[in-house]
């Protein structure tokens, strides 16, 4: 798993803003991308249990959203 880059974070934030303002993009896909990004952050900081917990919560929510599509 590669370390997230500033462009990765920026792109997700821009897509989330577009979804919020204009309804553009699939919400469950955006939440999956968010979970991926948080998992990459947690993997880059293996001793940070809070980062791992946040990533796990985000992944659970993204998976929940996908199951209701």
PDB file of C-alpha atoms in Angstrom:
ATOM      1  CA  UNK A   1       0.000   0.000   0.000  1.00  0.00           C
ATOM      2  CA  UNK A   2       1.526   3.300  -1.039  1.00  0.00           C
ATOM      3  CA  UNK A   3       1.716   6.383   1.093  1.00  0.00           C
ATOM      4  CA  UNK A   4      -1.022   8.897   0.199  1.00  0.00           C
ATOM      5  CA  UNK A   5       0.053  12.046  -1.584  1.00  0.00           C
ATOM      6  CA  UNK A   6      -1.219  15.603  -1.342  1.00  0.00           C
ATOM      7  CA  UNK A   7      -2.809  15.291  -4.817  1.00  0.00           C
ATOM      8  CA  UNK A   8      -4.659  12.153  -3.605  1.00  0.00           C
ATOM      9  CA  UNK A   9      -6.109  14.057  -0.655  1.00  0.00           C
ATOM     10  CA  UNK A  10      -6.844  17.151  -2.726  1.00  0.00           C
ATOM     11  CA  UNK A  11      -8.697  15.161  -5.380  1.00  0.00           C
ATOM     12  CA  UNK A  12     -10.879  13.437  -2.800  1.00  0.00           C
ATOM     13  CA  UNK A  13     -11.704  16.718  -1.056  1.00  0.00           C
ATOM     14  CA  UNK A  14     -12.596  18.340  -4.384  1.00  0.00           C
ATOM     15  CA  UNK A  15     -14.816  15.404  -5.359  1.00  0.00           C
ATOM     16  CA  UNK A  16     -16.528  15.454  -1.950  1.00  0.00           C
ATOM     17  CA  UNK A  17     -17.162  19.186  -2.322  1.00  0.00           C
ATOM     18  CA  UNK A  18     -18.620  18.670  -5.809  1.00  0.00           C
ATOM     19  CA  UNK A  19     -20.883  15.948  -4.454  1.00  0.00           C
ATOM     20  CA  UNK A  20     -22.063  18.141  -1.608  1.00  0.00           C
ATOM     21  CA  UNK A  21     -22.623  21.251  -3.744  1.00  0.00           C
ATOM     22  CA  UNK A  22     -23.836  19.749  -7.007  1.00  0.00           C
ATOM     23  CA  UNK A  23     -24.736  16.120  -6.320  1.00  0.00           C
ATOM     24  CA  UNK A  24     -21.945  14.986  -8.628  1.00  0.00           C
ATOM     25  CA  UNK A  25     -20.467  11.527  -8.095  1.00  0.00           C
ATOM     26  CA  UNK A  26     -21.589   8.352  -6.389  1.00  0.00           C
ATOM     27  CA  UNK A  27     -21.600   8.762  -2.598  1.00  0.00           C
ATOM     28  CA  UNK A  28     -20.723   5.147  -1.817  1.00  0.00           C
ATOM     29  CA  UNK A  29     -17.776   5.306  -4.229  1.00  0.00           C
ATOM     30  CA  UNK A  30     -16.572   8.525  -2.600  1.00  0.00           C
ATOM     31  CA  UNK A  31     -16.781   6.916   0.837  1.00  0.00           C
ATOM     32  CA  UNK A  32     -14.847   3.919  -0.472  1.00  0.00           C
ATOM     33  CA  UNK A  33     -12.119   6.248  -1.764  1.00  0.00           C
ATOM     34  CA  UNK A  34     -12.076   7.998   1.619  1.00  0.00           C
ATOM     35  CA  UNK A  35     -11.684   4.649   3.387  1.00  0.00           C
ATOM     36  CA  UNK A  36      -8.868   3.671   0.992  1.00  0.00           C
ATOM     37  CA  UNK A  37      -7.069   6.917   1.741  1.00  0.00           C
ATOM     38  CA  UNK A  38      -7.472   6.505   5.508  1.00  0.00           C
ATOM     39  CA  UNK A  39      -6.237   2.908   5.282  1.00  0.00           C
ATOM     40  CA  UNK A  40      -3.157   4.099   3.422  1.00  0.00           C
ATOM     41  CA  UNK A  41      -2.539   6.730   6.109  1.00  0.00           C
ATOM     42  CA  UNK A  42      -2.940   4.121   8.858  1.00  0.00           C
ATOM     43  CA  UNK A  43      -0.580   1.735   7.048  1.00  0.00           C
ATOM     44  CA  UNK A  44       2.023   4.503   6.889  1.00  0.00           C
ATOM     45  CA  UNK A  45       1.725   4.972  10.678  1.00  0.00           C
ATOM     46  CA  UNK A  46       1.600   1.369  11.972  1.00  0.00           C
ATOM     47  CA  UNK A  47       1.890   2.354  15.651  1.00  0.00           C
ATOM     48  CA  UNK A  48      -0.998   4.836  15.524  1.00  0.00           C
ATOM     49  CA  UNK A  49      -3.998   2.923  16.872  1.00  0.00           C
ATOM     50  CA  UNK A  50      -6.318   5.900  16.460  1.00  0.00           C
ATOM     51  CA  UNK A  51      -5.521   6.118  12.753  1.00  0.00           C
ATOM     52  CA  UNK A  52      -6.214   2.386  12.427  1.00  0.00           C
ATOM     53  CA  UNK A  53      -9.546   2.754  14.248  1.00  0.00           C
ATOM     54  CA  UNK A  54     -10.624   5.675  12.079  1.00  0.00           C
ATOM     55  CA  UNK A  55      -9.690   3.749   8.939  1.00  0.00           C
ATOM     56  CA  UNK A  56     -11.593   0.661  10.127  1.00  0.00           C
ATOM     57  CA  UNK A  57     -14.691   2.741  10.902  1.00  0.00           C
ATOM     58  CA  UNK A  58     -14.527   4.417   7.492  1.00  0.00           C
ATOM     59  CA  UNK A  59     -14.134   1.039   5.743  1.00  0.00           C
ATOM     60  CA  UNK A  60     -17.100  -0.425   7.651  1.00  0.00           C
ATOM     61  CA  UNK A  61     -19.291   2.521   6.632  1.00  0.00           C
ATOM     62  CA  UNK A  62     -18.144   2.350   2.995  1.00  0.00           C
ATOM     63  CA  UNK A  63     -18.869  -1.375   2.886  1.00  0.00           C
ATOM     64  CA  UNK A  64     -22.280  -0.759   4.453  1.00  0.00           C
ATOM     65  CA  UNK A  65     -23.087   1.814   1.781  1.00  0.00           C
ATOM     66  CA  UNK A  66     -21.999  -0.552  -1.004  1.00  0.00           C
ATOM     67  CA  UNK A  67     -24.256  -3.309   0.345  1.00  0.00           C
ATOM     68  CA  UNK A  68     -27.292  -1.030   0.127  1.00  0.00           C
ATOM     69  CA  UNK A  69     -26.646   0.050  -3.481  1.00  0.00           C
TER      70      UNK A  69
END
